[in-house]
Amino acid sequence: MAFWLLVTLTIITAATPLLLAALGEHVTERAGVLNLGVEGMMIVGAAAAFAVAILTGSSILAILAGLSAGMVLAALFALFAVGLAANQVAAGLALTIFGTGLANLIGAGFIGMKRETIPSLWIPGLTELPVLGKLLFGQDPFVYASLALAVGIAWWLRATRGGLVLTGIGENHASAHALGHDVRRLRVLAVLFGGACAGLGGAYLSLVYTPFWSPGMTAGRGWIALAIVVFAGGRVWRLLLGAYLFGAMNVLQLHAQAGGIGLPSQLLSAIPYLATILALVALALRDRRRQSAVGSLGQPFIPDR
Amino acid sequence: MKALMTAAFGVAMAVGVGGAAMAQEKLKIGFIYVGPVGDFGWSYQHDQGRQAIEKAFPGRVETTFVETVPENDSDRAIEQLARTGHKLIFTTSFGYMEPTLRVARRFPDVKFEHATGVKRAPNVATYSAKFHEGRYIIGQMAGKMTKSNTIGYVGAFPIPEVIAGINAFYLGAKSVNPNIKIKIVWVNSWFDPPKEADAAKVLMDQGVDIVTQHTDSPAPVQAASARNVLSFGQASDMSRFAPNHVMTSIIDDWNPYYIERTRAVLEGKWESKDTFDGLAKGKVVMGPYRNVPDDVKKLAETTEAAIKAGTLDPFKCPVIDQTGKTIECKGGDRLSDEQVFGMMFYVQGIEDKVPQ
Amino acid sequence: MRLDLLPRDDVSRLREWLTPVVAFGVALIIGGVIVWLMGRSPVRAFQVYVTEPLSQGWAVQEILLKATPLMLIGIGLAFCYRADRWNIGAEGQFVIGGLCGGGVAVLTHGSGAWWVLPLMLMAGIAGGMLWAAIPASLRNRLGVSEILTSLMLVYMAQLLLDYMVRGPWRDPKAFNFPQSVMFDPAATLPPLLAGGRVHWGLVFALVAALAAWIVLNRTLLGFGIRALGEAPRSARFGGFNERRITLVVFLMSGGLAGLAGVAEVAGQIGQLQPSISPGYGFTAIIVAFLGRLSAPGIVLASLVMAMILIGAENAQIALKLPLDLARVFQGVLLFCLLGGEALTRHRVVLGRG
């Protein structure tokens, strides 16, 4: 197989968990809520998915478990950040710390166990096509789900009433409230959706990426997902670009090492993080005059009676 | 007094001995692990050693372990073991060196065993194993089994132990296949399965058809197996993770050493020294040879026997480094233990640079 | 069913100060339940986590030692958070401070001069300030979120330390293992009591706490900081320069974190290693909130947090309880605190509809 094809396939695997988590957080932030607890929700999803996979042997149940675990944690965040109007930054950090600890506790009993990865798609005839076969028809279900989700979310936000209302809440929650929308209820739903996506992203790590559990296996991917959401500046296609870009950075730095490029490995490892900062700067320079950040992001909303 | 009693109660609970503590004074032995016991790698093998001690001296010892202790914040954990009556403490990672020495100074009647360490004290001994001997063997196997003549190495940190392993692997491969090339990727962690899997995939993308590792999780062998690529496991027998693709694993067997040192303490004969053994003394054990044709298996077994007998050494002089310089031979006809222990150069033929 | 929040008009000081205490109590109860679910005795766990560390002399020393960096960093963070600037990168500023200060020690190794230690401390502070100035400037000039930039810089700081310790500053006599030379006595922070473990870093922390309290409550700058956080528009009308204050709070926070870093390296560890922090920068965020962003509160909160962390290690040995339980407890505690604050500021009414 061509080298570029192999590299692309590896990049797709690396980008998918980022994309899933970022899509969820994107919806949450569109509604005006900043949930910094993505890392916590992802890793709990990873632990729960793996635990259920070992206990029941069913991949479907495992995926549902990961999704639900993310949602449960998101609900906790929603209670404090939306329900009690607490400081969203603090609540998000609390969620990250709580989630990381909880995930390690759940996963502790399953360290060292293994299972088969979820099989990739296989359509006789199509998957065997040279070049495009594996790329288009040979991915695992999560990849297809992430792309479908991206398309679905983009459409929903732009073309449906629900999506437009959500965006409106994010821009100006006071006006939305005046128009009669239940700001808090919609925010809670957005937060829950974000949690489900993050949990799904985590489940991908422990079910497909490396089919076993290890403490801290998300390794900061949740934070990168947050960066991707900011990088996207409100556009879903930029979200896709960001996720694949960061996936690529991670993979390419390993390739540089294997290829014998004599740069220090620490420098190569630092590239994704540096790239995030540069991307944010580039974005800010471009959008100098435009207000691209969501207007009410991070501000708690307390409806007056 | 209360604190001591509470702590003793706690330790007894920890071992689950409960009310069975008799009048006989049991030797309390403590273990500090750098990772989780369930990593199926480095810490797992040390814990096997701990369990071996309990089996070998039933009723005479009590063991406690603390896992996932960060190296730069380990003073307290080590000291806590010393304070709660443990008289023999194993600290199982290089980074525990200074904390071990510090605590050892404060507790002169407690004996410490520091794995892979370089500094000793009257009550601190060091021990390590010649893993590179095993790497030479798997290098030969790789050299025979590769079709693309490119072999891959997933490394954790560029420290001497790992560098020596890479060199031995390469030399072994080259001894049977002069056209061999090696590619190396550093994960910068002992245990980071997603990154280890990525590293293995990247190596395979670049044409490697045999994957070996000096990291602790089975992720590389699993990633290799998914692409039908042969591999070697590390630290424990990893064949269960990829039964059709793991050819052998380099297993750390600390059991004999741990039992020997415990016996020394029990008999009052413990002394501080350095122990750097390999295949011959059973510190390093090769996992069963599988998934290879008979002639390769025979080669591996012959080499193993030769190393055990002392007639073959991976670093038999002359050893030439990347710049073409011949390394001064300080061990007779082979590099001395010290030279191996501090090795920070690649041998000639490796087309890569040692990261700083 | 809906949850309505009615703002309270008057919040008594008593209630304000009772909130963290009650939150801690509730968190303890929840923690006890979790311990019980894990099959251990909650009472025993409480002893191991709380009472034992406090009753043993050497353990109290360890608490003070561990609380020192938390205090220093936490106080710095209070400046930022009060001004509504979310510095999440204190961990990175800590690491850079340790790197710079430790670097001075490595480069002056063997000289034994009297000015080595003060220079180290200044280098550490400067390093931390520099690292914090980056997210501050990016926010000031370009409006880039300081949360993400400061966080990305944490990873970069850790990688830089790793590179220096494995490369240029590696001890040539340590068999090529990744660590720097052990610092000379002249480059080490002396202990407060001979033979003890607690070093002068604690004094720095307490002095910083006092200074912070004075600045925040008795100076114009402090007023500006608080105004920026609580009523930004009024602050701007009042003539406070938002950008200047942003830079100042980040510099203070970075400087204090950097000081904590060099104190840790020169006092506790005694050399540079690839990793010099077990997450102090992040734990300090919790400490800052626990202490309700006030200097005396943070002093107390850092002691409490240190006690929990040390108790968790003891629990690992005595009760086989995993360290992650402490993390879960920290999260629960923060949530309880946030809940308590919300309940203090508002009356919660569950209504129909």
mmCIF file of N, CA and C in Angstrom, chain A residues 34 36 76 80 83-87 89-91 93-95 97-98 100-102 104-105 184 220 223-224 226-227 230 264 266 269-270 273-274 276-277 280-281 284-285 288 302 305, chain C residues 2-6 38 86 88 138 141-142 144 147-149 151-153 155-156 159 162-163 166 285-286 289 322 324-325 327-328 330-332 334-335 338-339 342-343 345-346 348:
data_model
loop_
_atom_site.group_PDB
_atom_site.id
_atom_site.type_symbol
_atom_site.label_atom_id
_atom_site.label_comp_id
_atom_site.label_asym_id
_atom_site.label_seq_id
_atom_site.Cartn_x
_atom_site.Cartn_y
_atom_site.Cartn_z
ATOM 1 N N LEU A 34 -19.450 26.901 28.688
ATOM 2 C CA LEU A 34 -18.073 26.452 28.513
ATOM 3 C C LEU A 34 -17.835 25.276 29.450
ATOM 4 N N LEU A 36 -15.200 22.801 30.604
ATOM 5 C CA LEU A 36 -13.803 22.416 30.549
ATOM 6 C C LEU A 36 -13.578 20.965 30.964
ATOM 7 N N LEU A 76 -23.864 16.042 35.927
ATOM 8 C CA LEU A 76 -23.319 16.603 37.168
ATOM 9 C C LEU A 76 -22.876 18.048 36.940
ATOM 10 N N PHE A 80 -24.509 21.959 38.387
ATOM 11 C CA PHE A 80 -23.824 23.062 39.044
ATOM 12 C C PHE A 80 -23.704 24.293 38.166
ATOM 13 N N GLY A 83 -27.774 24.757 36.533
ATOM 14 C CA GLY A 83 -28.814 24.796 37.555
ATOM 15 C C GLY A 83 -28.493 25.770 38.679
ATOM 16 N N LEU A 84 -27.281 25.682 39.203
ATOM 17 C CA LEU A 84 -26.938 26.522 40.347
ATOM 18 C C LEU A 84 -26.141 27.751 39.939
ATOM 19 N N ALA A 85 -25.974 27.957 38.642
ATOM 20 C CA ALA A 85 -25.292 29.141 38.125
ATOM 21 C C ALA A 85 -23.907 29.319 38.727
ATOM 22 N N ALA A 86 -23.221 28.217 38.949
ATOM 23 C CA ALA A 86 -21.878 28.328 39.517
ATOM 24 C C ALA A 86 -20.877 28.730 38.444
ATOM 25 N N ASN A 87 -19.699 29.084 38.894
ATOM 26 C CA ASN A 87 -18.624 29.451 37.991
ATOM 27 C C ASN A 87 -18.297 28.292 37.061
ATOM 28 N N VAL A 89 -15.897 27.761 34.853
ATOM 29 C CA VAL A 89 -14.504 27.309 34.793
ATOM 30 C C VAL A 89 -14.215 26.363 35.953
ATOM 31 N N ALA A 90 -14.621 26.795 37.157
ATOM 32 C CA ALA A 90 -14.365 25.962 38.336
ATOM 33 C C ALA A 90 -15.094 24.641 38.227
ATOM 34 N N ALA A 91 -16.358 24.692 37.787
ATOM 35 C CA ALA A 91 -17.124 23.456 37.690
ATOM 36 C C ALA A 91 -16.507 22.514 36.673
ATOM 37 N N LEU A 93 -13.324 22.340 35.760
ATOM 38 C CA LEU A 93 -12.101 21.769 36.319
ATOM 39 C C LEU A 93 -12.428 20.701 37.351
ATOM 40 N N ALA A 94 -13.438 20.980 38.184
ATOM 41 C CA ALA A 94 -13.833 19.973 39.168
ATOM 42 C C ALA A 94 -14.230 18.695 38.458
ATOM 43 N N LEU A 95 -14.943 18.856 37.340
ATOM 44 C CA LEU A 95 -15.378 17.683 36.587
ATOM 45 C C LEU A 95 -14.184 16.905 36.052
ATOM 46 N N ILE A 97 -11.082 16.757 37.230
ATOM 47 C CA ILE A 97 -10.375 16.056 38.306
ATOM 48 C C ILE A 97 -11.206 14.884 38.811
ATOM 49 N N PHE A 98 -12.491 15.135 39.043
ATOM 50 C CA PHE A 98 -13.375 14.086 39.532
ATOM 51 C C PHE A 98 -13.437 12.934 38.530
ATOM 52 N N THR A 100 -11.327 12.087 36.108
ATOM 53 C CA THR A 100 -10.080 11.339 35.972
ATOM 54 C C THR A 100 -9.923 10.351 37.123
ATOM 55 N N GLY A 101 -10.182 10.822 38.337
ATOM 56 C CA GLY A 101 -10.073 9.935 39.492
ATOM 57 C C GLY A 101 -11.073 8.795 39.407
ATOM 58 N N LEU A 102 -12.310 9.128 39.068
ATOM 59 C CA LEU A 102 -13.364 8.112 39.000
ATOM 60 C C LEU A 102 -13.041 7.068 37.942
ATOM 61 N N ASN A 104 -10.124 6.148 36.816
ATOM 62 C CA ASN A 104 -9.071 5.252 37.281
ATOM 63 C C ASN A 104 -9.597 4.248 38.281
ATOM 64 N N LEU A 105 -10.544 4.686 39.125
ATOM 65 C CA LEU A 105 -11.110 3.747 40.093
ATOM 66 C C LEU A 105 -11.895 2.653 39.374
ATOM 67 N N ARG A 184 -32.315 27.618 30.185
ATOM 68 C CA ARG A 184 -31.584 26.632 30.969
ATOM 69 C C ARG A 184 -31.840 25.214 30.505
ATOM 70 N N GLY A 220 -4.665 13.982 27.752
ATOM 71 C CA GLY A 220 -4.827 15.374 27.355
ATOM 72 C C GLY A 220 -5.631 15.596 26.093
ATOM 73 N N TRP A 223 -8.374 18.251 26.335
ATOM 74 C CA TRP A 223 -7.951 19.650 26.245
ATOM 75 C C TRP A 223 -7.696 20.038 24.791
ATOM 76 N N ILE A 224 -7.120 19.111 24.014
ATOM 77 C CA ILE A 224 -6.906 19.395 22.596
ATOM 78 C C ILE A 224 -8.256 19.595 21.919
ATOM 79 N N LEU A 226 -10.888 20.868 23.213
ATOM 80 C CA LEU A 226 -11.317 22.237 23.528
ATOM 81 C C LEU A 226 -10.628 23.237 22.605
ATOM 82 N N ALA A 227 -9.326 22.991 22.388
ATOM 83 C CA ALA A 227 -8.592 23.896 21.510
ATOM 84 C C ALA A 227 -9.172 23.856 20.103
ATOM 85 N N VAL A 230 -12.211 26.009 19.739
ATOM 86 C CA VAL A 230 -11.888 27.434 19.601
ATOM 87 C C VAL A 230 -11.325 27.701 18.212
ATOM 88 N N PRO A 264 15.353 16.807 18.314
ATOM 89 C CA PRO A 264 15.047 16.196 19.609
ATOM 90 C C PRO A 264 13.585 15.769 19.670
ATOM 91 N N GLN A 266 11.647 15.726 22.082
ATOM 92 C CA GLN A 266 10.784 16.622 22.859
ATOM 93 C C GLN A 266 10.256 17.741 21.976
ATOM 94 N N SER A 269 7.547 16.345 19.926
ATOM 95 C CA SER A 269 6.346 16.142 20.738
ATOM 96 C C SER A 269 5.642 17.437 21.036
ATOM 97 N N ALA A 270 6.388 18.538 21.063
ATOM 98 C CA ALA A 270 5.793 19.822 21.435
ATOM 99 C C ALA A 270 5.011 20.436 20.280
ATOM 100 N N TYR A 273 1.172 21.075 20.477
ATOM 101 C CA TYR A 273 0.772 22.126 21.408
ATOM 102 C C TYR A 273 1.117 23.492 20.858
ATOM 103 N N LEU A 274 2.296 23.596 20.288
ATOM 104 C CA LEU A 274 2.707 24.849 19.678
ATOM 105 C C LEU A 274 1.748 25.187 18.543
ATOM 106 N N THR A 276 -1.312 24.429 18.312
ATOM 107 C CA THR A 276 -2.575 24.939 18.855
ATOM 108 C C THR A 276 -2.475 26.432 19.118
ATOM 109 N N ILE A 277 -1.397 26.826 19.778
ATOM 110 C CA ILE A 277 -1.251 28.251 20.097
ATOM 111 C C ILE A 277 -1.179 29.068 18.811
ATOM 112 N N LEU A 280 -4.529 29.378 17.203
ATOM 113 C CA LEU A 280 -5.381 30.354 17.896
ATOM 114 C C LEU A 280 -4.979 31.775 17.536
ATOM 115 N N VAL A 281 -3.657 31.998 17.465
ATOM 116 C CA VAL A 281 -3.182 33.335 17.121
ATOM 117 C C VAL A 281 -3.601 33.689 15.706
ATOM 118 N N ALA A 284 -7.165 34.557 15.560
ATOM 119 C CA ALA A 284 -7.467 35.853 16.154
ATOM 120 C C ALA A 284 -7.042 36.990 15.229
ATOM 121 N N LEU A 285 -5.911 36.780 14.563
ATOM 122 C CA LEU A 285 -5.449 37.827 13.644
ATOM 123 C C LEU A 285 -6.420 38.016 12.498
ATOM 124 N N ARG A 288 -9.824 39.668 13.613
ATOM 125 C CA ARG A 288 -9.565 40.863 14.419
ATOM 126 C C ARG A 288 -10.824 41.699 14.642
ATOM 127 N N ILE A 302 -29.215 33.310 34.930
ATOM 128 C CA ILE A 302 -30.234 33.131 35.964
ATOM 129 C C ILE A 302 -31.483 33.839 35.508
ATOM 130 N N ARG A 305 -37.828 35.941 37.347
ATOM 131 C CA ARG A 305 -39.210 35.458 37.220
ATOM 132 C C ARG A 305 -40.099 36.460 36.570
ATOM 133 N N ARG C 2 -39.230 22.903 38.387
ATOM 134 C CA ARG C 2 -38.109 23.749 38.010
ATOM 135 C C ARG C 2 -37.384 24.243 39.239
ATOM 136 N N LEU C 3 -36.189 24.639 38.980
ATOM 137 C CA LEU C 3 -35.299 25.086 40.035
ATOM 138 C C LEU C 3 -35.131 26.588 39.863
ATOM 139 N N ASP C 4 -35.565 27.333 40.815
ATOM 140 C CA ASP C 4 -35.445 28.787 40.708
ATOM 141 C C ASP C 4 -34.401 29.317 41.670
ATOM 142 N N LEU C 5 -33.630 30.236 41.176
ATOM 143 C CA LEU C 5 -32.614 30.837 42.031
ATOM 144 C C LEU C 5 -32.991 32.278 42.320
ATOM 145 N N LEU C 6 -33.248 32.565 43.590
ATOM 146 C CA LEU C 6 -33.579 33.940 43.956
ATOM 147 C C LEU C 6 -32.385 34.543 44.677
ATOM 148 N N MET C 38 -16.428 0.808 48.751
ATOM 149 C CA MET C 38 -15.244 0.081 48.319
ATOM 150 C C MET C 38 -14.830 -0.960 49.350
ATOM 151 N N TRP C 86 -8.396 33.629 33.654
ATOM 152 C CA TRP C 86 -8.319 32.238 34.064
ATOM 153 C C TRP C 86 -6.992 31.605 33.686
ATOM 154 N N ILE C 88 -4.730 28.849 33.695
ATOM 155 C CA ILE C 88 -4.743 27.411 33.978
ATOM 156 C C ILE C 88 -3.327 26.860 33.872
ATOM 157 N N LEU C 138 -1.006 37.558 24.670
ATOM 158 C CA LEU C 138 -1.853 37.064 23.597
ATOM 159 C C LEU C 138 -3.299 37.480 23.826
ATOM 160 N N ARG C 141 -3.318 41.521 23.293
ATOM 161 C CA ARG C 141 -3.160 42.001 21.927
ATOM 162 C C ARG C 141 -4.190 41.427 20.973
ATOM 163 N N LEU C 142 -4.488 40.114 21.162
ATOM 164 C CA LEU C 142 -5.270 39.450 20.132
ATOM 165 C C LEU C 142 -6.574 38.858 20.637
ATOM 166 N N VAL C 144 -6.947 36.291 22.420
ATOM 167 C CA VAL C 144 -6.923 34.828 22.446
ATOM 168 C C VAL C 144 -7.193 34.337 23.864
ATOM 169 N N ILE C 147 -7.118 30.666 28.723
ATOM 170 C CA ILE C 147 -7.279 29.310 29.262
ATOM 171 C C ILE C 147 -6.488 28.332 28.417
ATOM 172 N N LEU C 148 -6.701 28.398 27.103
ATOM 173 C CA LEU C 148 -6.047 27.431 26.238
ATOM 174 C C LEU C 148 -4.567 27.713 26.060
ATOM 175 N N THR C 149 -4.185 28.968 25.898
ATOM 176 C CA THR C 149 -2.769 29.242 25.692
ATOM 177 C C THR C 149 -1.965 28.871 26.926
ATOM 178 N N LEU C 151 -2.664 26.683 29.085
ATOM 179 C CA LEU C 151 -2.630 25.229 29.208
ATOM 180 C C LEU C 151 -1.644 24.598 28.237
ATOM 181 N N MET C 152 -1.650 25.037 26.981
ATOM 182 C CA MET C 152 -0.720 24.464 26.008
ATOM 183 C C MET C 152 0.717 24.706 26.453
ATOM 184 N N LEU C 153 0.947 25.848 27.089
ATOM 185 C CA LEU C 153 2.299 26.163 27.541
ATOM 186 C C LEU C 153 2.753 25.222 28.656
ATOM 187 N N TYR C 155 2.325 21.927 28.694
ATOM 188 C CA TYR C 155 2.949 20.791 28.024
ATOM 189 C C TYR C 155 4.307 21.174 27.469
ATOM 190 N N MET C 156 4.373 22.381 26.913
ATOM 191 C CA MET C 156 5.639 22.799 26.318
ATOM 192 C C MET C 156 6.703 22.983 27.390
ATOM 193 N N LEU C 159 8.037 19.600 28.368
ATOM 194 C CA LEU C 159 8.927 19.045 27.357
ATOM 195 C C LEU C 159 10.275 19.756 27.372
ATOM 196 N N ASP C 162 12.271 18.410 30.222
ATOM 197 C CA ASP C 162 12.707 17.064 29.859
ATOM 198 C C ASP C 162 13.928 17.126 28.951
ATOM 199 N N TYR C 163 13.869 18.009 27.942
ATOM 200 C CA TYR C 163 14.974 18.140 27.005
ATOM 201 C C TYR C 163 16.249 18.589 27.703
ATOM 202 N N ARG C 166 17.739 15.857 29.983
ATOM 203 C CA ARG C 166 18.323 14.723 29.279
ATOM 204 C C ARG C 166 19.505 15.145 28.428
ATOM 205 N N ILE C 285 -5.191 25.111 41.841
ATOM 206 C CA ILE C 285 -6.423 25.741 41.368
ATOM 207 C C ILE C 285 -7.555 25.420 42.332
ATOM 208 N N ILE C 286 -7.595 24.141 42.745
ATOM 209 C CA ILE C 286 -8.624 23.755 43.708
ATOM 210 C C ILE C 286 -8.403 24.489 45.016
ATOM 211 N N PHE C 289 -9.771 27.960 44.933
ATOM 212 C CA PHE C 289 -11.221 28.033 45.081
ATOM 213 C C PHE C 289 -11.651 27.668 46.487
ATOM 214 N N PRO C 322 -6.767 3.202 46.675
ATOM 215 C CA PRO C 322 -5.985 3.801 45.589
ATOM 216 C C PRO C 322 -5.876 5.321 45.726
ATOM 217 N N ASP C 324 -6.236 7.423 43.498
ATOM 218 C CA ASP C 324 -7.263 8.111 42.726
ATOM 219 C C ASP C 324 -8.456 8.508 43.575
ATOM 220 N N LEU C 325 -8.612 7.829 44.701
ATOM 221 C CA LEU C 325 -9.718 8.198 45.582
ATOM 222 C C LEU C 325 -9.554 9.640 46.060
ATOM 223 N N ARG C 327 -8.244 11.975 44.361
ATOM 224 C CA ARG C 327 -8.647 12.845 43.258
ATOM 225 C C ARG C 327 -10.152 12.988 43.220
ATOM 226 N N VAL C 328 -10.815 11.854 43.376
ATOM 227 C CA VAL C 328 -12.274 11.893 43.389
ATOM 228 C C VAL C 328 -12.741 12.806 44.512
ATOM 229 N N GLN C 330 -11.161 15.298 45.850
ATOM 230 C CA GLN C 330 -10.903 16.702 45.510
ATOM 231 C C GLN C 330 -12.011 17.247 44.617
ATOM 232 N N GLY C 331 -12.403 16.430 43.628
ATOM 233 C CA GLY C 331 -13.473 16.867 42.735
ATOM 234 C C GLY C 331 -14.773 17.066 43.499
ATOM 235 N N VAL C 332 -15.093 16.086 44.360
ATOM 236 C CA VAL C 332 -16.318 16.184 45.154
ATOM 237 C C VAL C 332 -16.287 17.431 46.029
ATOM 238 N N LEU C 334 -14.670 20.227 45.563
ATOM 239 C CA LEU C 334 -14.859 21.430 44.765
ATOM 240 C C LEU C 334 -16.324 21.598 44.377
ATOM 241 N N PHE C 335 -16.956 20.490 43.994
ATOM 242 C CA PHE C 335 -18.376 20.573 43.655
ATOM 243 C C PHE C 335 -19.190 21.032 44.857
ATOM 244 N N LEU C 338 -18.742 24.676 45.283
ATOM 245 C CA LEU C 338 -19.488 25.452 44.300
ATOM 246 C C LEU C 338 -20.969 25.465 44.645
ATOM 247 N N GLY C 339 -21.467 24.288 45.045
ATOM 248 C CA GLY C 339 -22.871 24.222 45.436
ATOM 249 C C GLY C 339 -23.150 25.116 46.629
ATOM 250 N N ALA C 342 -23.244 28.704 45.626
ATOM 251 C CA ALA C 342 -24.478 29.037 44.924
ATOM 252 C C ALA C 342 -25.612 29.194 45.918
ATOM 253 N N LEU C 343 -25.646 28.289 46.884
ATOM 254 C CA LEU C 343 -26.721 28.348 47.872
ATOM 255 C C LEU C 343 -26.572 29.570 48.774
ATOM 256 N N ARG C 345 -25.330 32.473 47.724
ATOM 257 C CA ARG C 345 -25.687 33.672 46.983
ATOM 258 C C ARG C 345 -27.175 33.716 46.649
ATOM 259 N N HIS C 346 -27.783 32.538 46.541
ATOM 260 C CA HIS C 346 -29.198 32.515 46.149
ATOM 261 C C HIS C 346 -30.009 31.643 47.081
ATOM 262 N N VAL C 348 -32.649 28.735 46.855
ATOM 263 C CA VAL C 348 -33.112 27.815 45.822
ATOM 264 C C VAL C 348 -34.547 27.431 46.113
#
